[in-house]
Tab-separated table of C-alpha atoms in Angstrom:
chain	number	residue	atom	x	y	z
A	7	UNK	CA	0.090	-0.137	0.051
A	8	UNK	CA	2.755	2.274	0.937
A	9	UNK	CA	4.287	1.812	-2.608
A	10	UNK	CA	1.178	2.343	-4.393
A	11	UNK	CA	0.796	5.586	-2.561
A	12	UNK	CA	4.494	6.480	-3.328
A	13	UNK	CA	3.659	5.913	-7.060
A	14	UNK	CA	0.593	7.902	-7.096
A	15	UNK	CA	2.227	10.734	-5.667
A	16	UNK	CA	5.246	10.427	-7.495
A	17	UNK	CA	2.995	10.547	-10.887
A	18	UNK	CA	0.723	13.394	-9.464
A	19	UNK	CA	3.917	15.437	-8.921
A	20	UNK	CA	5.221	14.707	-12.375
A	21	UNK	CA	1.974	15.579	-13.735
A	22	UNK	CA	1.934	18.919	-11.954
A	23	UNK	CA	5.369	19.567	-13.031
A	24	UNK	CA	4.598	19.555	-16.639
A	25	UNK	CA	1.335	21.602	-16.130
A	26	UNK	CA	3.565	24.324	-14.472
A	27	UNK	CA	6.206	24.001	-17.352
A	28	UNK	CA	3.474	24.260	-19.820
A	29	UNK	CA	2.431	27.458	-18.342
A	30	UNK	CA	6.445	28.717	-17.984
A	31	UNK	CA	6.722	27.932	-21.724
A	32	UNK	CA	3.433	30.245	-22.529
A	33	UNK	CA	4.374	33.109	-20.284
A	34	UNK	CA	7.953	33.221	-21.400
A	35	UNK	CA	6.721	33.317	-25.267
A	36	UNK	CA	4.972	36.601	-24.441
A	37	UNK	CA	7.129	38.035	-21.547
A	38	UNK	CA	10.396	36.603	-22.086
A	39	UNK	CA	12.716	34.167	-20.221
A	40	UNK	CA	13.994	36.958	-18.135
A	41	UNK	CA	10.507	37.923	-16.839
A	42	UNK	CA	10.168	34.231	-15.638
A	43	UNK	CA	10.888	33.892	-12.328
A	44	UNK	CA	9.565	31.666	-9.327
A	45	UNK	CA	7.432	34.277	-7.896
A	46	UNK	CA	6.021	35.442	-11.231
A	47	UNK	CA	5.091	31.882	-12.264
A	48	UNK	CA	3.664	31.278	-8.684
A	49	UNK	CA	1.440	34.223	-9.366
A	50	UNK	CA	0.296	33.065	-12.819
A	51	UNK	CA	-0.401	29.615	-11.616
A	52	UNK	CA	-2.182	30.436	-8.221
A	53	UNK	CA	0.395	28.573	-5.993
A	54	UNK	CA	2.791	29.731	-3.273
A	55	UNK	CA	6.536	30.305	-3.952
A	56	UNK	CA	7.302	27.724	-1.670
A	57	UNK	CA	5.363	25.125	-3.534
A	58	UNK	CA	7.468	26.266	-6.780
A	59	UNK	CA	10.539	26.180	-4.943
A	60	UNK	CA	9.791	22.336	-4.442
A	61	UNK	CA	10.167	21.851	-8.241
A	62	UNK	CA	12.681	24.182	-9.277
A	63	UNK	CA	15.596	25.607	-6.815
A	64	UNK	CA	16.353	28.957	-8.830
A	65	UNK	CA	15.092	31.134	-11.558
A	66	UNK	CA	18.116	29.515	-13.874
A	67	UNK	CA	16.795	25.929	-13.365
A	68	UNK	CA	13.058	27.056	-14.032
A	69	UNK	CA	14.073	28.809	-17.200
A	70	UNK	CA	16.248	25.690	-18.532
A	71	UNK	CA	13.347	23.585	-17.409
A	72	UNK	CA	11.213	25.745	-19.777
A	73	UNK	CA	13.575	25.467	-22.638
A	74	UNK	CA	13.680	21.554	-22.305
A	75	UNK	CA	9.610	21.689	-22.121
A	76	UNK	CA	9.499	23.837	-25.098
A	77	UNK	CA	11.905	21.650	-26.998
A	78	UNK	CA	9.846	18.391	-26.034
A	79	UNK	CA	6.588	19.772	-27.246
A	80	UNK	CA	8.019	21.062	-30.765
A	81	UNK	CA	9.567	17.421	-30.975
A	82	UNK	CA	5.791	15.985	-30.217
A	83	UNK	CA	4.079	18.215	-32.656
A	84	UNK	CA	6.556	18.516	-35.515
A	85	UNK	CA	9.505	16.021	-35.639
A	86	UNK	CA	7.819	12.769	-34.410
A	87	UNK	CA	4.992	12.995	-36.830
A	88	UNK	CA	7.019	13.740	-39.516
A	89	UNK	CA	9.009	10.520	-39.377
A	90	UNK	CA	6.192	8.754	-41.064
A	91	UNK	CA	6.930	10.348	-44.137
A	92	UNK	CA	9.316	8.928	-46.943
A	93	UNK	CA	12.890	10.646	-46.396
A	94	UNK	CA	13.876	13.511	-48.653
A	95	UNK	CA	11.439	15.877	-50.154
A	96	UNK	CA	8.421	14.360	-48.750
A	97	UNK	CA	9.518	14.391	-45.246
A	98	UNK	CA	11.081	17.641	-45.884
A	99	UNK	CA	7.449	19.152	-47.223
A	100	UNK	CA	5.982	17.405	-44.109
A	101	UNK	CA	8.300	19.034	-41.468
A	102	UNK	CA	7.774	22.627	-42.703
A	103	UNK	CA	3.901	21.987	-42.883
A	104	UNK	CA	3.820	20.760	-39.678
A	105	UNK	CA	5.929	23.517	-38.211
A	106	UNK	CA	3.918	26.412	-39.992
A	107	UNK	CA	0.833	24.646	-38.239
A	108	UNK	CA	2.505	24.559	-34.870
A	109	UNK	CA	3.535	28.354	-34.851
A	110	UNK	CA	0.387	29.517	-36.461
A	111	UNK	CA	-2.088	27.822	-34.027
A	112	UNK	CA	-0.369	30.073	-31.428
A	113	UNK	CA	-0.373	27.242	-28.687
A	114	UNK	CA	1.620	30.021	-26.610
A	115	UNK	CA	0.437	33.197	-26.513
A	116	UNK	CA	3.470	34.918	-27.616
A	117	UNK	CA	3.835	32.751	-30.784
A	118	UNK	CA	6.960	30.892	-31.175
A	119	UNK	CA	8.823	30.205	-28.046
A	120	UNK	CA	12.202	29.673	-29.676
A	121	UNK	CA	11.781	32.808	-31.701
A	122	UNK	CA	11.104	34.834	-28.970
A	123	UNK	CA	13.523	33.958	-26.328
A	124	UNK	CA	16.434	33.307	-28.722
A	125	UNK	CA	15.854	37.027	-29.879
A	126	UNK	CA	16.212	37.887	-26.013
A	127	UNK	CA	19.064	35.894	-25.325
A	128	UNK	CA	21.101	35.712	-28.738
A	129	UNK	CA	23.728	38.291	-27.378
A	130	UNK	CA	23.791	37.242	-23.811
A	131	UNK	CA	26.435	34.506	-22.951
A	132	UNK	CA	25.818	31.506	-20.657
A	133	UNK	CA	23.927	28.276	-20.360
A	134	UNK	CA	20.619	29.480	-21.255
A	135	UNK	CA	21.854	30.714	-24.777
A	136	UNK	CA	23.710	27.486	-25.320
A	137	UNK	CA	20.476	25.399	-24.876
A	138	UNK	CA	18.347	27.757	-27.075
A	139	UNK	CA	21.017	27.593	-29.539
A	140	UNK	CA	21.130	23.939	-29.264
A	141	UNK	CA	17.483	23.478	-29.872
A	142	UNK	CA	17.631	25.713	-32.926
A	143	UNK	CA	20.562	24.268	-34.332
A	144	UNK	CA	19.135	20.458	-34.012
A	145	UNK	CA	15.897	21.791	-36.041
A	146	UNK	CA	18.272	23.411	-38.764
A	147	UNK	CA	20.208	20.246	-39.029
A	148	UNK	CA	17.140	18.271	-39.316
A	149	UNK	CA	16.094	20.146	-42.597
A	150	UNK	CA	19.500	20.192	-43.995
A	151	UNK	CA	19.575	16.314	-43.465
A	152	UNK	CA	16.384	15.937	-45.628
A	153	UNK	CA	17.651	18.284	-48.299
A	154	UNK	CA	20.794	16.163	-48.727
A	155	UNK	CA	18.523	13.041	-49.058
A	156	UNK	CA	16.613	15.051	-51.524
A	157	UNK	CA	19.775	15.799	-53.474
A	158	UNK	CA	20.907	12.225	-53.423
A	159	UNK	CA	17.640	10.852	-54.638
A	160	UNK	CA	17.524	13.255	-57.679
A	161	UNK	CA	14.476	15.437	-56.132
A	162	UNK	CA	16.823	18.347	-56.017
A	163	UNK	CA	19.178	19.894	-58.322
A	164	UNK	CA	22.773	18.363	-57.478
A	165	UNK	CA	24.202	22.003	-56.794
A	166	UNK	CA	21.669	22.519	-53.966
A	167	UNK	CA	23.307	23.738	-50.774
A	168	UNK	CA	21.559	22.178	-47.761
A	169	UNK	CA	22.747	24.749	-45.161
A	170	UNK	CA	21.680	27.668	-47.538
A	171	UNK	CA	18.383	25.949	-48.129
A	172	UNK	CA	17.580	25.281	-44.420
A	173	UNK	CA	18.516	29.001	-43.797
A	174	UNK	CA	16.101	30.144	-46.244
A	175	UNK	CA	13.185	27.916	-45.059
A	176	UNK	CA	13.947	28.684	-41.410
A	177	UNK	CA	13.774	32.570	-42.351
A	178	UNK	CA	10.098	32.244	-43.873
A	179	UNK	CA	8.451	30.682	-40.953
A	180	UNK	CA	10.178	33.126	-38.543
A	181	UNK	CA	9.374	35.940	-40.696
A	182	UNK	CA	5.674	35.047	-40.753
A	183	UNK	CA	5.715	34.429	-37.077
A	184	UNK	CA	7.406	38.058	-36.471
A	185	UNK	CA	4.518	39.750	-39.046
A	186	UNK	CA	1.967	37.954	-37.142
A	187	UNK	CA	2.994	39.201	-33.730
A	188	UNK	CA	3.847	42.670	-34.922
A	189	UNK	CA	1.564	43.710	-37.540
A	190	UNK	CA	-1.282	41.117	-36.788
A	191	UNK	CA	-0.852	39.824	-40.193
A	192	UNK	CA	-3.624	36.881	-40.358
A	193	UNK	CA	-2.117	36.253	-44.388
A	194	UNK	CA	1.639	35.673	-42.688
A	195	UNK	CA	1.636	31.880	-42.670
A	196	UNK	CA	-0.104	31.740	-46.063
A	197	UNK	CA	2.840	34.131	-47.639
A	198	UNK	CA	5.424	31.920	-45.804
A	199	UNK	CA	3.933	28.940	-47.301
A	200	UNK	CA	3.646	30.226	-50.907
A	201	UNK	CA	7.408	31.328	-50.610
A	202	UNK	CA	8.517	27.651	-49.406
A	203	UNK	CA	6.345	26.143	-52.332
A	204	UNK	CA	8.255	28.717	-54.813
A	205	UNK	CA	11.616	27.839	-53.237
A	206	UNK	CA	11.278	24.091	-53.344
A	207	UNK	CA	9.952	24.038	-56.643
A	208	UNK	CA	12.693	26.009	-58.005
A	209	UNK	CA	14.988	23.345	-57.045
A	210	UNK	CA	13.630	20.592	-58.734
A	211	UNK	CA	15.482	18.998	-61.576
A	212	UNK	CA	14.979	20.441	-64.992
A	213	UNK	CA	13.218	17.691	-66.417
A	214	UNK	CA	10.854	17.486	-63.561
A	215	UNK	CA	9.685	21.239	-64.023
A	216	UNK	CA	8.067	20.434	-67.235
């Protein structure tokens, strides 16, 4: 009985931690990681500071945990579902469509968590910047990987530069997020999708364009 009660308590604690982190990610997307503190999150969650200290011992620990939670959410929404597609162009398109949908849905009140927090910490050295850079770089490398497969399989022109293309595709989606947040542009993501389609079409071998 004691073991069962302990297991239930641990499951409840873990579930509560996930809920708190989801709120932390949501809050940070709008107010930044610098504004995320034990006290601020406690107010938002309707909890005591002492209760939150049981989950996170410091502001930095909370910030790092929020980055990890946002990365897991992105993996669940974008990376894992896209793996069902054939490697190369089909998977690349699926990754981009899922990413656009993920950002456009505005699951977080401030839009894309990584865009907001990377802008905030881009010029500030430290562990937080390292974790944000790692998460973004992992996504860019995933895009590059599928471009290389598409080149090898003849879906793209042989002189296609995977790193350059990943940079451009990433920029299209980030620009859409920026335009939506700053200008309240409801058509921003459709423009991004159009730009992506045009760019990918331009790389098809000449015989495939006819």
